[in-house]
Coordinates of N, CA and C and ligand atoms in Angstrom, one line a residue:
X24 N 38.2 -19.9 -40.5 CA 38.1 -18.4 -40.6 C 39.3 -17.9 -41.4
X25 N 39.1 -16.9 -42.2 CA 40.2 -16.3 -43.1 C 41.0 -15.3 -42.2
X26 N 42.2 -15.0 -42.8 CA 43.0 -14.0 -42.1 C 42.3 -12.7 -41.9
X27 N 41.3 -12.3 -42.8 CA 40.6 -11.1 -42.6 C 39.3 -11.3 -41.6
X28 N 39.3 -12.4 -41.0 CA 38.2 -12.7 -40.0 C 36.9 -13.2 -40.5
X29 N 36.9 -13.5 -41.8 CA 35.6 -13.9 -42.4 C 35.5 -15.5 -42.2
X30 N 34.3 -15.9 -41.8 CA 34.0 -17.3 -41.7 C 33.4 -17.9 -42.9
X31 N 33.1 -19.2 -42.9 CA 32.5 -19.8 -44.1 C 31.1 -19.3 -44.3
X32 N 30.4 -19.0 -43.2 CA 29.0 -18.4 -43.3 C 29.1 -17.0 -43.9
X33 N 30.1 -16.3 -43.5 CA 30.3 -14.9 -44.1 C 30.5 -15.0 -45.6
X34 N 31.3 -16.0 -46.0 CA 31.6 -16.1 -47.5 C 30.4 -16.6 -48.2
X35 N 29.6 -17.5 -47.5 CA 28.3 -17.9 -48.1 C 27.4 -16.8 -48.3
X36 N 27.3 -15.9 -47.3 CA 26.4 -14.7 -47.5 C 26.9 -13.8 -48.6
X37 N 28.2 -13.7 -48.8 CA 28.7 -12.9 -49.9 C 28.2 -13.5 -51.3
X38 N 28.3 -14.9 -51.3 CA 28.0 -15.6 -52.5 C 26.5 -15.4 -52.8
X39 N 25.7 -15.5 -51.8 CA 24.2 -15.4 -52.0 C 23.8 -14.0 -52.6
X40 N 24.7 -13.0 -52.4 CA 24.4 -11.7 -52.9 C 25.2 -11.3 -54.1
X41 N 26.0 -12.3 -54.6 CA 27.0 -12.0 -55.6 C 26.4 -11.7 -57.0
X42 N 26.9 -10.7 -57.6 CA 26.5 -10.3 -59.0 C 27.7 -10.2 -59.9
X43 N 28.8 -10.9 -59.5 CA 30.1 -10.6 -60.2 C 30.2 -11.2 -61.6
X44 N 29.2 -12.0 -62.0 CA 29.2 -12.5 -63.4 C 27.8 -12.6 -63.9
X45 N 27.7 -12.9 -65.2 CA 26.3 -12.9 -65.8 C 25.4 -14.0 -65.3
X46 N 26.0 -15.0 -64.6 CA 25.2 -16.2 -64.2 C 24.2 -15.7 -63.1
X47 N 24.5 -14.6 -62.4 CA 23.6 -14.1 -61.4 C 22.2 -13.8 -62.0
X48 N 22.2 -13.5 -63.2 CA 20.9 -13.0 -63.8 C 19.9 -14.2 -63.9
X49 N 20.4 -15.4 -64.3 CA 19.5 -16.5 -64.5 C 19.3 -17.5 -63.4
X50 N 20.0 -17.2 -62.3 CA 19.9 -18.3 -61.2 C 18.6 -18.2 -60.4
X51 N 18.2 -19.3 -59.9 CA 17.1 -19.3 -58.8 C 17.8 -19.3 -57.5
X52 N 18.9 -20.0 -57.3 CA 19.6 -20.1 -56.0 C 21.1 -20.1 -56.3
X53 N 21.9 -19.6 -55.4 CA 23.3 -19.8 -55.4 C 23.6 -21.2 -54.7
X54 N 24.4 -22.0 -55.3 CA 24.6 -23.3 -54.7 C 26.0 -23.2 -54.1
X55 N 26.1 -23.0 -52.8 CA 27.4 -22.7 -52.2 C 28.1 -23.9 -51.8
X56 N 27.5 -24.8 -51.1 CA 28.1 -26.1 -50.6 C 27.4 -26.7 -49.4
X57 N 27.6 -28.0 -49.2 CA 27.0 -28.7 -48.1 C 28.0 -29.6 -47.5
X58 N 27.8 -30.1 -46.3 CA 28.6 -31.1 -45.7 C 29.3 -30.6 -44.5
X59 N 30.4 -31.2 -44.1 CA 31.1 -30.9 -42.9 C 32.4 -30.1 -43.2
X60 N 32.4 -28.8 -42.9 CA 33.6 -28.0 -43.2 C 34.8 -28.4 -42.3
X61 N 34.6 -29.1 -41.3 CA 35.6 -29.5 -40.3 C 36.2 -30.9 -40.7
X62 N 35.7 -31.5 -41.7 CA 36.1 -32.9 -42.1 C 37.5 -33.0 -42.6
X63 N 38.0 -31.9 -43.2 CA 39.4 -32.0 -43.8 C 39.3 -32.5 -45.2
X64 N 38.1 -32.7 -45.7 CA 38.0 -33.3 -47.1 C 37.0 -32.4 -47.9
X65 N 37.4 -32.1 -49.1 CA 36.5 -31.3 -50.0 C 36.4 -32.0 -51.3
X66 N 35.1 -32.1 -51.8 CA 34.8 -32.7 -53.1 C 34.3 -31.5 -53.9
X67 N 34.9 -31.3 -55.1 CA 34.7 -30.2 -55.9 C 34.2 -30.6 -57.3
X68 N 33.0 -30.2 -57.7 CA 32.5 -30.4 -59.0 C 32.6 -29.2 -59.9
X69 N 31.8 -29.1 -60.9 CA 31.9 -28.1 -61.9 C 31.0 -26.9 -61.6
X70 N 29.7 -27.1 -61.8 CA 28.7 -26.0 -61.6 C 27.3 -26.7 -61.4
X71 N 26.4 -25.9 -60.8 CA 25.1 -26.5 -60.5 C 24.3 -26.7 -61.8
X72 N 23.4 -27.8 -61.8 CA 22.5 -28.0 -62.9 C 21.1 -27.5 -62.5
X73 N 20.1 -27.9 -63.3 CA 18.8 -27.4 -63.1 C 18.2 -27.7 -61.7
X74 N 18.3 -28.9 -61.3 CA 17.8 -29.3 -60.0 C 18.5 -28.7 -58.8
X75 N 19.9 -28.6 -59.0 CA 20.7 -28.0 -58.0 C 20.3 -26.5 -57.8
X76 N 20.1 -25.8 -59.0 CA 19.7 -24.4 -59.0 C 18.3 -24.3 -58.3
X77 N 17.4 -25.2 -58.5 CA 16.1 -25.1 -57.9 C 16.1 -25.3 -56.4
X78 N 17.0 -26.3 -56.0 CA 17.0 -26.6 -54.6 C 18.1 -25.9 -53.8
X79 N 19.1 -25.3 -54.5 CA 20.2 -24.7 -53.8 C 21.2 -25.6 -53.2
X80 N 21.2 -26.9 -53.7 CA 22.1 -27.9 -53.1 C 22.9 -28.5 -54.3
X81 N 24.2 -28.9 -54.0 CA 25.0 -29.5 -55.0 C 24.7 -31.0 -55.2
X82 N 24.8 -31.5 -56.4 CA 24.7 -32.9 -56.7 C 23.4 -33.5 -56.3
X83 N 22.3 -32.9 -56.7 CA 21.0 -33.5 -56.4 C 20.2 -33.9 -57.6
X84 N 20.7 -33.6 -58.8 CA 20.0 -34.0 -60.1 C 20.3 -35.5 -60.3
X85 N 20.0 -35.9 -61.6 CA 20.1 -37.3 -61.9 C 21.6 -37.8 -61.7
X86 N 22.5 -37.1 -62.2 CA 23.9 -37.5 -62.1 C 24.4 -37.4 -60.7
X87 N 24.0 -36.3 -60.1 CA 24.4 -36.0 -58.7 C 23.9 -37.1 -57.7
X88 N 22.7 -37.6 -58.0 CA 22.2 -38.7 -57.1 C 23.0 -39.9 -57.3
X89 N 23.4 -40.2 -58.6 CA 24.3 -41.4 -58.8 C 25.6 -41.2 -58.0
X90 N 26.2 -40.1 -58.1 CA 27.4 -39.9 -57.3 C 27.2 -40.1 -55.8
X91 N 26.1 -39.5 -55.3 CA 25.8 -39.7 -53.9 C 25.6 -41.1 -53.5
X92 N 25.0 -41.9 -54.4 CA 24.8 -43.3 -54.1 C 26.1 -44.0 -54.1
X93 N 27.0 -43.7 -55.0 CA 28.3 -44.4 -55.0 C 29.1 -44.0 -53.8
X94 N 29.0 -42.7 -53.4 CA 29.7 -42.3 -52.2 C 29.3 -43.0 -50.9
X95 N 28.0 -43.2 -50.8 CA 27.4 -43.9 -49.7 C 27.9 -45.4 -49.7
X96 N 27.8 -46.0 -51.0 CA 28.3 -47.4 -51.1 C 29.7 -47.5 -50.7
X97 N 30.5 -46.5 -51.0 CA 32.0 -46.6 -50.6 C 32.2 -46.3 -49.1
X98 N 31.1 -46.0 -48.4 CA 31.3 -45.8 -47.0 C 31.3 -44.3 -46.5
X99 N 31.2 -43.4 -47.5 CA 31.3 -42.0 -47.2 C 30.0 -41.4 -46.7
X100 N 30.0 -40.7 -45.6 CA 28.9 -39.9 -45.2 C 29.0 -38.5 -45.6
X101 N 28.1 -38.0 -46.4 CA 28.2 -36.6 -47.0 C 28.1 -35.6 -45.8
X102 N 27.3 -35.9 -44.8 CA 27.1 -35.0 -43.7 C 28.3 -34.9 -42.8
X103 N 29.1 -36.0 -42.7 CA 30.2 -36.0 -41.7 C 31.6 -36.0 -42.3
X104 N 31.7 -36.7 -43.4 CA 33.1 -37.0 -43.9 C 33.7 -36.0 -44.9
X105 N 32.9 -35.1 -45.4 CA 33.4 -34.2 -46.5 C 32.5 -33.0 -46.6
X106 N 33.1 -32.0 -47.4 CA 32.3 -30.8 -47.8 C 32.2 -30.9 -49.3
X107 N 31.0 -30.7 -49.8 CA 30.7 -30.9 -51.2 C 30.3 -29.5 -51.9
X108 N 31.1 -29.2 -52.9 CA 30.8 -27.9 -53.6 C 31.1 -27.9 -55.1
X109 N 31.1 -26.8 -55.7 CA 31.5 -26.7 -57.1 C 32.4 -25.5 -57.3
X110 N 33.1 -25.5 -58.5 CA 34.0 -24.4 -58.9 C 33.2 -23.1 -59.0
X111 N 32.0 -23.3 -59.7 CA 31.1 -22.2 -60.0 C 29.8 -22.3 -59.2
X112 N 29.4 -21.3 -58.6 CA 28.2 -21.4 -57.7 C 26.8 -21.2 -58.3
X113 N 26.8 -20.7 -59.5 CA 25.5 -20.4 -60.1 C 25.4 -21.2 -61.4
X114 N 24.1 -21.5 -61.8 CA 23.9 -22.4 -62.9 C 24.2 -21.7 -64.2
X115 N 25.1 -22.3 -65.1 CA 25.2 -21.8 -66.4 C 23.9 -22.2 -67.2
X116 N 23.4 -21.3 -68.0 CA 22.1 -21.6 -68.8 C 22.3 -22.9 -69.6
X117 N 21.3 -23.7 -69.6 CA 21.3 -24.9 -70.4 C 22.4 -25.9 -70.0
X118 N 22.9 -25.7 -68.8 CA 23.9 -26.6 -68.3 C 25.2 -26.6 -69.1
X119 N 25.5 -25.5 -69.8 CA 26.7 -25.4 -70.6 C 27.9 -25.4 -69.6
X120 N 29.1 -25.6 -70.2 CA 30.3 -25.5 -69.4 C 30.5 -24.0 -69.0
X121 N 30.9 -23.8 -67.7 CA 31.1 -22.4 -67.4 C 32.3 -21.8 -68.2
X122 N 32.2 -20.5 -68.5 CA 33.3 -19.9 -69.3 C 34.5 -19.6 -68.4
X123 N 35.6 -19.3 -69.0 CA 36.8 -18.9 -68.3 C 36.5 -17.7 -67.4
X124 N 35.8 -16.7 -68.0 CA 35.5 -15.5 -67.2 C 34.6 -15.8 -66.0
X125 N 33.7 -16.7 -66.2 CA 32.8 -17.1 -65.0 C 33.6 -17.8 -63.9
X126 N 34.5 -18.7 -64.4 CA 35.3 -19.5 -63.4 C 36.2 -18.5 -62.7
X127 N 36.8 -17.5 -63.4 CA 37.7 -16.5 -62.8 C 36.9 -15.7 -61.8
X128 N 35.7 -15.2 -62.2 CA 34.8 -14.4 -61.4 C 34.5 -15.1 -60.1
X129 N 34.3 -16.4 -60.2 CA 33.8 -17.2 -59.0 C 35.0 -17.7 -58.2
X130 N 36.2 -17.6 -58.6 CA 37.3 -18.3 -58.0 C 37.5 -17.8 -56.5
X131 N 37.1 -16.6 -56.2 CA 37.2 -16.0 -54.9 C 36.5 -17.0 -53.9
X132 N 35.3 -17.6 -54.3 CA 34.6 -18.4 -53.4 C 35.2 -19.7 -53.1
X133 N 35.7 -20.4 -54.2 CA 36.3 -21.7 -54.0 C 37.6 -21.5 -53.3
X134 N 38.3 -20.5 -53.6 CA 39.6 -20.2 -52.9 C 39.4 -19.9 -51.4
X135 N 38.3 -19.2 -51.1 CA 38.0 -18.9 -49.7 C 37.6 -20.2 -49.0
X136 N 36.8 -21.0 -49.6 CA 36.3 -22.2 -49.0 C 37.5 -23.1 -48.7
X137 N 38.4 -23.2 -49.7 CA 39.6 -24.0 -49.5 C 40.5 -23.5 -48.3
X138 N 40.6 -22.1 -48.3 CA 41.5 -21.5 -47.3 C 40.9 -21.7 -45.9
X139 N 39.5 -21.8 -45.8 CA 38.9 -22.0 -44.4 C 38.9 -23.5 -44.1
X140 N 38.6 -24.3 -45.0 CA 38.5 -25.8 -44.7 C 39.9 -26.4 -44.5
X141 N 40.9 -25.8 -45.2 CA 42.2 -26.4 -45.1 C 42.2 -27.9 -45.3
X142 N 41.8 -28.4 -46.5 CA 41.6 -29.8 -46.7 C 42.9 -30.6 -46.7
X143 N 42.8 -31.8 -46.3 CA 44.0 -32.7 -46.4 C 43.7 -33.7 -47.5
X144 N 42.4 -33.7 -48.0 CA 42.0 -34.6 -49.1 C 41.1 -33.7 -50.0
X145 N 41.5 -33.7 -51.3 CA 40.7 -33.0 -52.3 C 40.2 -34.0 -53.3
X146 N 39.0 -34.0 -53.7 CA 38.5 -34.8 -54.7 C 37.9 -33.9 -55.8
X147 N 38.5 -34.1 -57.0 CA 38.1 -33.3 -58.2 C 37.2 -34.1 -59.1
X148 N 36.0 -33.6 -59.2 CA 34.9 -34.4 -59.9 C 34.8 -33.8 -61.3
X149 N 35.5 -34.5 -62.2 CA 35.5 -34.1 -63.6 C 36.7 -33.2 -64.0
X150 N 36.8 -33.1 -65.3 CA 38.1 -32.4 -65.8 C 38.1 -30.9 -65.6
X151 N 37.0 -30.3 -65.5 CA 37.0 -28.8 -65.2 C 37.5 -28.5 -63.8
X152 N 37.1 -29.3 -62.9 CA 37.6 -29.1 -61.5 C 39.1 -29.4 -61.4
X153 N 39.5 -30.5 -62.1 CA 40.9 -30.9 -62.2 C 41.8 -29.7 -62.8
X154 N 41.3 -29.2 -63.9 CA 42.0 -28.1 -64.5 C 42.0 -26.8 -63.7
X155 N 40.9 -26.5 -63.0 CA 40.8 -25.3 -62.3 C 41.7 -25.3 -61.0
X156 N 41.7 -26.5 -60.3 CA 42.4 -26.5 -59.0 C 43.8 -26.9 -59.2
X157 N 44.1 -28.0 -60.0 CA 45.4 -28.5 -60.1 C 46.2 -28.0 -61.4
X158 N 45.4 -27.3 -62.2 CA 46.0 -26.8 -63.5 C 46.5 -27.9 -64.4
X159 N 45.8 -29.1 -64.3 CA 46.2 -30.2 -65.1 C 45.1 -30.4 -66.2
X160 N 45.6 -30.4 -67.4 CA 44.7 -30.5 -68.5 C 44.8 -31.8 -69.2
X161 N 44.3 -32.8 -68.5 CA 44.4 -34.2 -69.0 C 43.0 -34.8 -68.9
X162 N 42.7 -35.8 -69.8 CA 41.4 -36.5 -69.6 C 41.4 -37.2 -68.3
X163 N 40.2 -37.3 -67.6 CA 40.1 -37.9 -66.3 C 40.6 -39.4 -66.4
X164 N 40.3 -40.0 -67.6 CA 40.6 -41.4 -67.7 C 42.1 -41.7 -67.6
X165 N 42.9 -40.7 -67.8 CA 44.4 -40.8 -67.7 C 44.9 -40.6 -66.3
X166 N 44.2 -40.0 -65.5 CA 44.7 -39.5 -64.2 C 43.9 -40.0 -63.0
X167 N 42.7 -40.5 -63.2 CA 41.8 -40.8 -62.1 C 42.4 -41.9 -61.3
X168 N 42.0 -41.9 -60.0 CA 42.4 -43.0 -59.1 C 43.8 -42.9 -58.5
X169 N 44.5 -41.8 -59.0 CA 45.9 -41.6 -58.5 C 45.9 -40.5 -57.5
X170 N 46.6 -40.7 -56.4 CA 46.8 -39.6 -55.4 C 47.9 -38.6 -56.0
X171 N 47.6 -37.3 -55.9 CA 48.5 -36.3 -56.4 C 48.8 -35.4 -55.3
X172 N 50.0 -35.0 -55.1 CA 50.4 -34.0 -54.0 C 49.8 -32.7 -54.3
X173 N 49.3 -32.1 -53.2 CA 48.8 -30.7 -53.3 C 49.3 -30.0 -52.0
X174 N 50.4 -29.3 -52.1 CA 51.0 -28.7 -51.0 C 51.7 -29.8 -50.1
X175 N 52.0 -29.5 -48.9 CA 52.9 -30.4 -48.1 C 52.1 -31.5 -47.5
X176 N 50.8 -31.3 -47.0 CA 50.1 -32.3 -46.3 C 48.7 -32.6 -46.8
X177 N 48.6 -32.4 -48.1 CA 47.3 -32.6 -48.7 C 47.5 -33.4 -50.0
X178 N 46.5 -34.3 -50.3 CA 46.6 -35.1 -51.6 C 45.2 -34.9 -52.3
X179 N 45.3 -35.0 -53.6 CA 44.1 -34.8 -54.4 C 43.9 -36.0 -55.3
X180 N 42.7 -36.3 -55.6 CA 42.4 -37.4 -56.6 C 41.3 -36.9 -57.5
X181 N 41.4 -37.1 -58.8 CA 40.4 -36.8 -59.7 C 39.5 -38.0 -60.0
X182 N 38.2 -37.8 -60.1 CA 37.3 -38.9 -60.4 C 36.5 -38.5 -61.6
X183 N 35.8 -39.5 -62.3 CA 34.9 -39.2 -63.4 C 33.8 -38.3 -62.9
X184 N 33.3 -37.4 -63.7 CA 32.1 -36.7 -63.4 C 30.9 -37.6 -63.5
X185 N 29.9 -37.6 -62.6 CA 28.8 -38.6 -62.7 C 28.0 -38.4 -64.0
X186 N 28.0 -37.3 -64.6 CA 27.2 -37.2 -65.9 C 27.8 -38.1 -66.9
X187 N 29.2 -38.3 -66.9 CA 29.8 -39.3 -67.8 C 29.4 -40.7 -67.4
X188 N 29.3 -41.0 -66.1 CA 28.9 -42.4 -65.7 C 27.6 -42.8 -66.3
X189 N 26.7 -41.8 -66.4 CA 25.3 -42.1 -66.8 C 25.3 -42.5 -68.3
X190 N 26.4 -42.3 -69.0 CA 26.4 -42.7 -70.4 C 26.6 -44.2 -70.6
X191 N 27.0 -44.9 -69.5 CA 27.3 -46.3 -69.6 C 26.4 -47.1 -68.6
X192 N 26.4 -48.4 -68.8 CA 25.6 -49.3 -67.9 C 26.2 -49.1 -66.5
X193 N 25.3 -49.3 -65.5 CA 25.7 -49.2 -64.1 C 26.1 -50.6 -63.5
X194 N 27.1 -50.6 -62.7 CA 27.4 -51.9 -62.0 C 28.0 -53.0 -62.8
X195 N 28.3 -52.7 -64.1 CA 29.0 -53.8 -64.9 C 30.5 -53.7 -64.6
X196 N 31.2 -54.9 -64.6 CA 32.6 -54.9 -64.3 C 33.3 -54.0 -65.2
X197 N 34.3 -53.2 -64.6 CA 35.1 -52.3 -65.3 C 34.3 -51.1 -66.0
X198 N 33.1 -51.0 -65.7 CA 32.3 -49.8 -66.2 C 32.8 -48.6 -65.5
X199 N 32.7 -47.4 -66.0 CA 33.1 -46.2 -65.3 C 32.5 -46.0 -63.9
X200 N 31.3 -46.5 -63.7 CA 30.7 -46.3 -62.4 C 31.4 -47.3 -61.4
X201 N 31.7 -48.5 -61.9 CA 32.4 -49.4 -61.0 C 33.8 -48.9 -60.6
X202 N 34.5 -48.4 -61.7 CA 35.8 -47.8 -61.5 C 35.8 -46.6 -60.5
X203 N 34.7 -45.8 -60.6 CA 34.5 -44.7 -59.7 C 34.3 -45.2 -58.3
X204 N 33.5 -46.3 -58.2 CA 33.3 -46.8 -56.8 C 34.6 -47.2 -56.2
X205 N 35.5 -47.8 -57.0 CA 36.8 -48.2 -56.4 C 37.6 -47.0 -56.0
X206 N 37.5 -45.9 -56.8 CA 38.2 -44.7 -56.5 C 37.7 -44.1 -55.2
X207 N 36.3 -44.1 -55.1 CA 35.7 -43.6 -53.9 C 36.1 -44.4 -52.6
X208 N 36.3 -45.7 -52.8 CA 36.7 -46.5 -51.7 C 38.1 -46.2 -51.2
X209 N 39.0 -45.9 -52.2 CA 40.3 -45.4 -51.8 C 40.2 -44.1 -51.1
X210 N 39.4 -43.2 -51.6 CA 39.2 -41.9 -50.9 C 38.7 -42.1 -49.5
X211 N 37.7 -43.0 -49.4 CA 37.1 -43.2 -48.0 C 38.2 -43.7 -47.1
X212 N 39.1 -44.6 -47.6 CA 40.2 -45.2 -46.7 C 41.1 -44.1 -46.2
X213 N 41.4 -43.1 -47.1 CA 42.3 -42.0 -46.7 C 41.6 -41.1 -45.6
X214 N 40.3 -40.8 -45.9 CA 39.6 -39.9 -45.0 C 39.4 -40.6 -43.7
X215 N 39.1 -41.9 -43.7 CA 38.9 -42.6 -42.5 C 40.2 -42.7 -41.7
X216 N 41.3 -43.0 -42.4 CA 42.6 -43.1 -41.7 C 43.0 -41.7 -41.1
X217 N 42.8 -40.7 -41.8 CA 43.2 -39.3 -41.2 C 42.3 -38.9 -40.0
X218 N 41.1 -39.5 -39.9 CA 40.3 -39.2 -38.7 C 41.0 -39.6 -37.4
X219 N 41.8 -40.7 -37.5 CA 42.3 -41.3 -36.3 C 43.7 -40.7 -36.0
X220 N 44.2 -39.7 -36.8 CA 45.5 -39.1 -36.6 C 45.3 -37.9 -35.7
Ligands
SF4_15 FE1 29.0 -14.6 -58.3 FE2 30.0 -17.0 -58.8 FE3 27.4 -16.7 -59.1 FE4 29.1 -15.6 -60.8 S1 28.7 -17.8 -60.5 S2 27.3 -14.5 -59.8 S3 30.8 -15.1 -59.5 S4 28.6 -16.5 -57.2

């Protein structure tokens, strides 16, 4: 709950009615987030794609399914171990990158989700999430797999966006998908360890 008494459900209801940027005009659904808000872990992507917009769920398109498969392979339960969302809650037309104005207009929602969830583990899926949350403007290849401090008791890690993984063969040694699986295993270890504290 926020200091003003709003819960995650309240913030979700605000998002479902939000008209704060142009993306409201073309959306079928607001994709707010899924998973366990009490898990202490939040995974943050960029913005919904076509299938996410259709179903109102994050990471359910072709690339999202690949990420979910890798998460499960790494031991992560999306229902229990984490909360999954995006920086921007409505689909940019043609799956373009959200504009600065759209990211700013939507920042209230991700900021509120973070304030309520109080994560101890943050996973930034792709460079836009990395730039928006940590203000780090580096290619994911240079920073992925490393734990970065976020406040006093939280650590963040950036991983490749799954749309990037689809450009390469899956399961080949040192391929981006295998590297991401290793990163997700590190993330699982931290989340699992924190459960017992
Ligand atoms: Fe509102 Fe965010 Fe959707 Fe824009 S993208 S209409 S700010 S919920």
